Short mmCIF file of C-alpha atoms and ligand atoms in Angstrom, two decimals:
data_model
loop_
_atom_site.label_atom_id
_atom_site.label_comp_id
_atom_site.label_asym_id
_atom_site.label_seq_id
_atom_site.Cartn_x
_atom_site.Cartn_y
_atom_site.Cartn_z
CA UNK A 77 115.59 116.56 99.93
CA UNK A 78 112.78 113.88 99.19
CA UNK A 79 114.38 110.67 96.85
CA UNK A 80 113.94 109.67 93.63
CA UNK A 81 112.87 106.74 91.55
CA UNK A 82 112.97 106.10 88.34
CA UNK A 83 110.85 104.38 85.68
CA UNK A 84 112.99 103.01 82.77
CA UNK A 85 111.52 102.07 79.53
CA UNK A 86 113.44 101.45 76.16
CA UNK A 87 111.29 102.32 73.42
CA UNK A 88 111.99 99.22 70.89
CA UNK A 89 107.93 98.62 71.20
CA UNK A 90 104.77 99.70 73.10
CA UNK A 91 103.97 99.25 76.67
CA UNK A 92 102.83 95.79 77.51
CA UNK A 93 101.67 93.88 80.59
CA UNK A 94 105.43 93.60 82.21
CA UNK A 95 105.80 97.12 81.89
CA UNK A 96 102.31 98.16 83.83
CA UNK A 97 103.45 95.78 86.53
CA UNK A 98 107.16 97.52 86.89
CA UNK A 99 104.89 100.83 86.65
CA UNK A 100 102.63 99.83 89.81
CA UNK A 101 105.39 98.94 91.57
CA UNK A 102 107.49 101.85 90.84
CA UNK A 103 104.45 104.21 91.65
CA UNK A 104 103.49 102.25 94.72
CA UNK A 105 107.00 102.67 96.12
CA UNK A 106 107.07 106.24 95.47
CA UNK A 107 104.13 107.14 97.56
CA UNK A 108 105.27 104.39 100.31
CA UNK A 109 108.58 106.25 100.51
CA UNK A 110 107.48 109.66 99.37
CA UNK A 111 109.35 109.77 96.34
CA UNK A 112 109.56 111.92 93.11
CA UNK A 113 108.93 110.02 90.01
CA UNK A 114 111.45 110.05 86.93
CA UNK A 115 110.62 109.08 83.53
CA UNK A 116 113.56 107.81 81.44
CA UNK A 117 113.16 107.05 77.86
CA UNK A 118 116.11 104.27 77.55
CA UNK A 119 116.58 104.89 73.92
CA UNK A 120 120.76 104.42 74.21
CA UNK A 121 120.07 101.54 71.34
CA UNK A 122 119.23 104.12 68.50
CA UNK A 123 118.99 100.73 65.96
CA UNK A 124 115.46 99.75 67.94
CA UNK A 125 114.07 102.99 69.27
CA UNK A 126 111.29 104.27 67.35
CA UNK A 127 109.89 107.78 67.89
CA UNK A 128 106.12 106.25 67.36
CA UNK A 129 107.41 104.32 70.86
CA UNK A 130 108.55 107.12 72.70
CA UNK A 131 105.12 109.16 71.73
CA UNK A 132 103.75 105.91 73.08
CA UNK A 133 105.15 105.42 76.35
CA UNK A 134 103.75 109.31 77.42
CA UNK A 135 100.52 108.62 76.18
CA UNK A 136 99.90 105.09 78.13
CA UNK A 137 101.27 106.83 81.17
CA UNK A 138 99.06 109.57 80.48
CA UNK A 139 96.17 107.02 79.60
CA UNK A 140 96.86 104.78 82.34
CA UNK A 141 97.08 107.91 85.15
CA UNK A 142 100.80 107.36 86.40
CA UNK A 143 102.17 111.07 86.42
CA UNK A 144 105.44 112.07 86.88
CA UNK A 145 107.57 114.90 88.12
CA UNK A 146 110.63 114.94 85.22
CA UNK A 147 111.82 113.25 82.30
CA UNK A 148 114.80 113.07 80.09
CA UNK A 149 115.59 110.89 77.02
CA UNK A 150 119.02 109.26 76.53
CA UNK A 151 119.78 109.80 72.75
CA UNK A 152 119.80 113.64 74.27
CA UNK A 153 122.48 112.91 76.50
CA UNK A 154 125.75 112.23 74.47
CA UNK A 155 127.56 115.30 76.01
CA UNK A 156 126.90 113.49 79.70
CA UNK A 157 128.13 110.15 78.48
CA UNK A 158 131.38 111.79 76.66
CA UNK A 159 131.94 113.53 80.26
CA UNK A 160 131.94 110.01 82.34
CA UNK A 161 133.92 108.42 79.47
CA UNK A 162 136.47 110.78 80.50
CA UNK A 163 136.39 110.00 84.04
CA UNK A 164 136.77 106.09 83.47
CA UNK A 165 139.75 106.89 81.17
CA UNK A 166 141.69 109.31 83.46
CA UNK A 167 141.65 106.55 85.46
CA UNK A 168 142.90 103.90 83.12
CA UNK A 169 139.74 102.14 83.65
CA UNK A 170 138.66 101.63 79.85
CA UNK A 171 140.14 99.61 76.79
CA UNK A 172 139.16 98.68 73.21
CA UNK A 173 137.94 95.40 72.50
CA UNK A 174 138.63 93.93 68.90
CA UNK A 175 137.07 90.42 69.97
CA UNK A 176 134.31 89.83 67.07
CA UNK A 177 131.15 88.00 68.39
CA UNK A 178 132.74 83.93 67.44
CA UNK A 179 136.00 84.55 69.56
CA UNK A 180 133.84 86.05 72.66
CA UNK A 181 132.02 83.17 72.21
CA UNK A 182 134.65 80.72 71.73
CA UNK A 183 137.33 81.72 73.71
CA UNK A 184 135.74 82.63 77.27
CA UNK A 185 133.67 80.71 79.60
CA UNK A 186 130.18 80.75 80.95
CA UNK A 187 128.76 81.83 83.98
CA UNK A 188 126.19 79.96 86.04
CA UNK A 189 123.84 81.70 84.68
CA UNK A 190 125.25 80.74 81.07
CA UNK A 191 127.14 84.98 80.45
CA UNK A 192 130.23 85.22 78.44
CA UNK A 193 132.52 85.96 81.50
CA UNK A 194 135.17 87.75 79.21
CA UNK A 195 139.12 86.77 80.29
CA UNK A 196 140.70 90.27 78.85
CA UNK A 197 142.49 89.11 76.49
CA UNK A 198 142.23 92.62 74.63
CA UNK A 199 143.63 94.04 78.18
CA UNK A 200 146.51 92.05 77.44
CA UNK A 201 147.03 93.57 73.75
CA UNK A 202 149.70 95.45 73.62
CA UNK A 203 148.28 97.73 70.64
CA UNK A 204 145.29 98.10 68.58
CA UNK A 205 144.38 99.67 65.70
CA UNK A 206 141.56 101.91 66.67
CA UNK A 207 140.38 102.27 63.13
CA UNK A 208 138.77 99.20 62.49
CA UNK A 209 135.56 98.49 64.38
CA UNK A 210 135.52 97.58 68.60
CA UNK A 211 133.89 98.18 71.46
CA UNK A 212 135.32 99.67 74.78
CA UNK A 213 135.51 97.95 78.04
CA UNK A 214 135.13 99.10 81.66
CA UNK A 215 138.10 97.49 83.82
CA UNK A 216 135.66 95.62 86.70
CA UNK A 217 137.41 95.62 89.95
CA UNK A 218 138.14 91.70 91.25
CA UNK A 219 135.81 91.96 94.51
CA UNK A 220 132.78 90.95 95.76
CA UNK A 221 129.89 93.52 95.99
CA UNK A 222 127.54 92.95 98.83
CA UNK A 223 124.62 94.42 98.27
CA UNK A 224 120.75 94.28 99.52
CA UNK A 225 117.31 93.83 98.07
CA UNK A 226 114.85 94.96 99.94
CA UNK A 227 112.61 92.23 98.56
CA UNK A 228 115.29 88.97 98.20
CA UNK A 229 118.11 89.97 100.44
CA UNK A 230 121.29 89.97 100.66
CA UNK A 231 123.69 89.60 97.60
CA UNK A 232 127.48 88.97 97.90
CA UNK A 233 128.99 88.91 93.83
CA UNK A 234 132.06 89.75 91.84
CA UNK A 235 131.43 91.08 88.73
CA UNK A 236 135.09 89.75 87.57
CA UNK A 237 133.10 86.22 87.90
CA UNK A 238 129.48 87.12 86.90
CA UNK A 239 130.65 88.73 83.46
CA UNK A 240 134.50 90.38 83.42
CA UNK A 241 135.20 93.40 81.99
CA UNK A 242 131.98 94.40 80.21
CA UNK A 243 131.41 96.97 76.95
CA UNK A 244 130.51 100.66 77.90
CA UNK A 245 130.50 101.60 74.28
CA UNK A 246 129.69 98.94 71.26
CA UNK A 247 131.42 98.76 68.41
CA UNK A 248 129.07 100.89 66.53
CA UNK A 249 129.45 103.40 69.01
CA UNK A 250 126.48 102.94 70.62
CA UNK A 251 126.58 103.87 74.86
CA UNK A 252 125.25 100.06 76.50
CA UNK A 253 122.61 100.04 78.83
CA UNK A 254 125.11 99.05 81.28
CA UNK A 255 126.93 102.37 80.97
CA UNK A 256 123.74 104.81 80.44
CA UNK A 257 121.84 103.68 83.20
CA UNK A 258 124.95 104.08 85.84
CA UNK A 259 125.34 107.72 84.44
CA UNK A 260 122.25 108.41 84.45
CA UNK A 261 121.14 107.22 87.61
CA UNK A 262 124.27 109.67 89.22
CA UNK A 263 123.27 112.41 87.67
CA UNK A 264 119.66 112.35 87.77
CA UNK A 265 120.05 111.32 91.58
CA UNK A 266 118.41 108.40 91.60
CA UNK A 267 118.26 107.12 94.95
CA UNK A 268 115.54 104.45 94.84
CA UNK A 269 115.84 101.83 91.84
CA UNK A 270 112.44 99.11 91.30
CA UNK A 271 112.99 97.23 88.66
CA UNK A 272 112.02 93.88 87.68
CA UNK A 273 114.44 90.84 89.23
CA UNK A 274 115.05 89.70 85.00
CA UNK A 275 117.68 92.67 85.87
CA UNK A 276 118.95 91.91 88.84
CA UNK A 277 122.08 90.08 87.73
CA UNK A 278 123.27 93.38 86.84
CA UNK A 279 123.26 95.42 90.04
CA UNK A 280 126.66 94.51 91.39
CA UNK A 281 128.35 95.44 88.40
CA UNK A 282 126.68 98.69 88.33
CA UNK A 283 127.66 99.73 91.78
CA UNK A 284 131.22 98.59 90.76
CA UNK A 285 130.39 101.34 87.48
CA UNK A 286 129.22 103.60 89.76
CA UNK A 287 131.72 103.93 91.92
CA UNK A 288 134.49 103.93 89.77
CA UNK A 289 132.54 107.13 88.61
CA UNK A 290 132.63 109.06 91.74
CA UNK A 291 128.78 107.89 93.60
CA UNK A 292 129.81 106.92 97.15
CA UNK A 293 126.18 106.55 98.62
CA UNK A 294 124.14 103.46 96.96
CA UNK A 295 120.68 103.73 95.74
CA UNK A 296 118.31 101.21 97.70
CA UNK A 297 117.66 98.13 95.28
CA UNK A 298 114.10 96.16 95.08
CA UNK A 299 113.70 94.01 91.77
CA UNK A 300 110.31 92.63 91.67
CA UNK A 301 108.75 89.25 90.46
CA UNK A 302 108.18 89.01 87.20
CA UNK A 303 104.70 87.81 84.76
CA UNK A 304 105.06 84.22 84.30
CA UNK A 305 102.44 82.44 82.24
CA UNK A 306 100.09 79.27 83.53
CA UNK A 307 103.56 77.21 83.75
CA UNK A 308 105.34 79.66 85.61
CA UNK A 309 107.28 80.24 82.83
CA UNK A 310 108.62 83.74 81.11
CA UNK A 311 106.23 84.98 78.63
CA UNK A 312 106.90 84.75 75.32
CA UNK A 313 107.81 87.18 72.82
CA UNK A 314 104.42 87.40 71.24
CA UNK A 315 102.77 87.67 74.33
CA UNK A 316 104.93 90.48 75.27
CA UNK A 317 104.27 91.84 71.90
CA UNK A 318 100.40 92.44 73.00
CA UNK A 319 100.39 95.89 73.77
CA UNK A 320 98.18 98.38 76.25
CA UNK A 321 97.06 100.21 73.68
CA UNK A 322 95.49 97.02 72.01
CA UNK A 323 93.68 96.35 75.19
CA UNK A 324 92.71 99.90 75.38
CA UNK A 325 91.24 99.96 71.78
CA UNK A 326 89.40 96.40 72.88
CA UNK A 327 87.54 98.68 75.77
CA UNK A 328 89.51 97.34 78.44
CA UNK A 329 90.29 100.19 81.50
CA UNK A 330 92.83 100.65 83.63
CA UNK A 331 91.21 99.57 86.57
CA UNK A 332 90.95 96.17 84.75
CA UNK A 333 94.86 96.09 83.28
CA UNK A 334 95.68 96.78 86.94
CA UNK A 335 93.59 94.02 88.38
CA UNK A 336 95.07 91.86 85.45
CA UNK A 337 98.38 92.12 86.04
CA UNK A 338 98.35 91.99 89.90
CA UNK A 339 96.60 88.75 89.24
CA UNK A 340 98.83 87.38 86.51
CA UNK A 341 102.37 88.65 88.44
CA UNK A 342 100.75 86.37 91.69
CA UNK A 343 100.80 89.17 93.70
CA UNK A 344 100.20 88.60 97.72
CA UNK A 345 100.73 90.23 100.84
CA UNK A 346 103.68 88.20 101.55
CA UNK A 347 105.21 89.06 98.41
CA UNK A 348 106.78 92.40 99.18
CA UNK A 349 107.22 95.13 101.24
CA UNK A 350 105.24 97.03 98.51
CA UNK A 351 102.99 94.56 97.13
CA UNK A 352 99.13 94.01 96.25
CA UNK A 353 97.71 96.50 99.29
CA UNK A 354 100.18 99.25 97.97
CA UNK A 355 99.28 99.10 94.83
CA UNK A 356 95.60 99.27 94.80
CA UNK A 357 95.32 101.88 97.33
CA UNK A 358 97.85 104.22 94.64
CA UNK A 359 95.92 103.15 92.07
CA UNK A 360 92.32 104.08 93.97
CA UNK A 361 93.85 107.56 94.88
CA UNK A 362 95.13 108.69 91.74
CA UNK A 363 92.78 107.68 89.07
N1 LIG B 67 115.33 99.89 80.14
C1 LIG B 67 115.23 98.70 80.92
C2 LIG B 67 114.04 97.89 80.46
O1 LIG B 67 113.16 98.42 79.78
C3 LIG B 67 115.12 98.97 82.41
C4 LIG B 67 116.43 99.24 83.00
C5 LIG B 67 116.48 99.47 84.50
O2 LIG B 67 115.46 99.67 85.15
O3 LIG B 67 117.60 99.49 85.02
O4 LIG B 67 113.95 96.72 80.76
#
């Protein structure tokens, strides 16, 4: 059976610059490693999707020329997420959480990277009364994942340290990104996962997730560099606010947003296993 990759927007806005980048490298990968492409509308936060977003993330794909072989769409998907709830809690591996945001904030430390690393202290409740607003945790297992990108190496982290238990479920009942994208990368059999290295802090504790739900075989992780502006630092919220489709109604092309953004993201040779040659020759054959 040929793998799968998957390409992961949320639809809180249009398609910008960092998301063509993730796109080429996503696309390149799948015809390195003869892969099927998924499209997943990440729209588990139903408080900023917008359905003028969604219609907009098929029609720069379409615009832009990266086709795909399947999609699905998260909000459709409650039955799926109920179903690996279940699993996590015949295993004992879920609690509510009645910490509001001050006490997560006051009462638990940081992280290197400046995370809440939550102590439990609602695992320590004795009872709870599941009427007034919480969230529900997944019990992270105290042990280091190790773990390889294909791009950075090797990884050796315990999610217990990185972040504790983390929320599956807010408290307005919302599924987290954490938990969607670990069910849905199971059960749309995911086995290759690209994705920019903003996320890559999150990849042990998503094996951890994903094991405790059953997967036994690991995807194969690459997280790629990210745009940085002339200072090499992150761009800014109104830069990422500057959409494709406002290039595309200036009478930019593809071929130009392409050239752009390898450009802009620094891309070399050296870079990857995937990078600038990969790109441009998927690009030349498929527009
Ligand atoms: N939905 C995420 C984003 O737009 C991507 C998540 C992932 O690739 O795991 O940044």
């Amino acid at each position: 059976m040929p793998g799968k990759i998957r390409f992961a927007p949320s639809p809180t806005g249009y398609l910008h610059e960092g998301h063509l980048l993730s796109a080429l490298y996503v696309w390149a990968a799948a015809k390195k490693w003869n892969l099927k492409i998924h499209l997943r509308i990440e729209d588990h936060d139903q408080s900023r999707a917008r359905p003028a977003y969604i219609e907009g993330i098929r029609e720069d794909l379409a615009w832009l020329g990266f086709h795909y072989d399947s999609e699905s769409i998260q909000s459709a998907r409650g039955e799926v997420y109920k179903a690996a709830l279940q699993k996590l809690e015949e295993q004992s591996l879920v609690y509510p959480c009645f910490c509001s945001r001050k006490q997560l904030q006051e009462e638990n430390p940081r992280s290197e990277t400046g995370e809440i690393v939550y102590q439990g202290k609602c695992f320590r409740r004795e009872t709870g009364d599941t009427n007034t607003p919480h969230n529900l945790r997944f019990i992270v297992p105290d042990k280091t994942i190790d773990w390889h990108d294909l791009r950075l190496g090797d990884f050796h982290e315990n999610p217990k340290q990185q972040c504790g238990d983390f929320p599956i479920r807010d408290r307005d009942n919302q599924w987290t990104y954490q938990f969607a994208v670990c069910v849905d990368d199971i059960d749309e059999n995911i086995t290759h996962i690209v994705r920019g290295e903003d996320i890559r802090n999150s990849t042990a504790r998503q094996i951890a997730l994903m094991e405790a739900l059953g997967r036994t075989e690991r995807p194969i992780y690459l997280h790629h560099p990210l745009i940085v502006d002339a200072n090499n630092k992150k761009l800014s919220k109104r830069e990422l606010a500057h959409s494709l489709r406002q290039d595309k109604e200036a009478g930019i092309t593809p071929e130009m947003l392409f050239g752009r953004v390898c450009y802009k993201a620094h891309l070399t040779m050296s870079d990857s296993p995937i990078a600038l040659m990969d790109a441009i020759s998927m690009v030349m054959n498929h527009i």
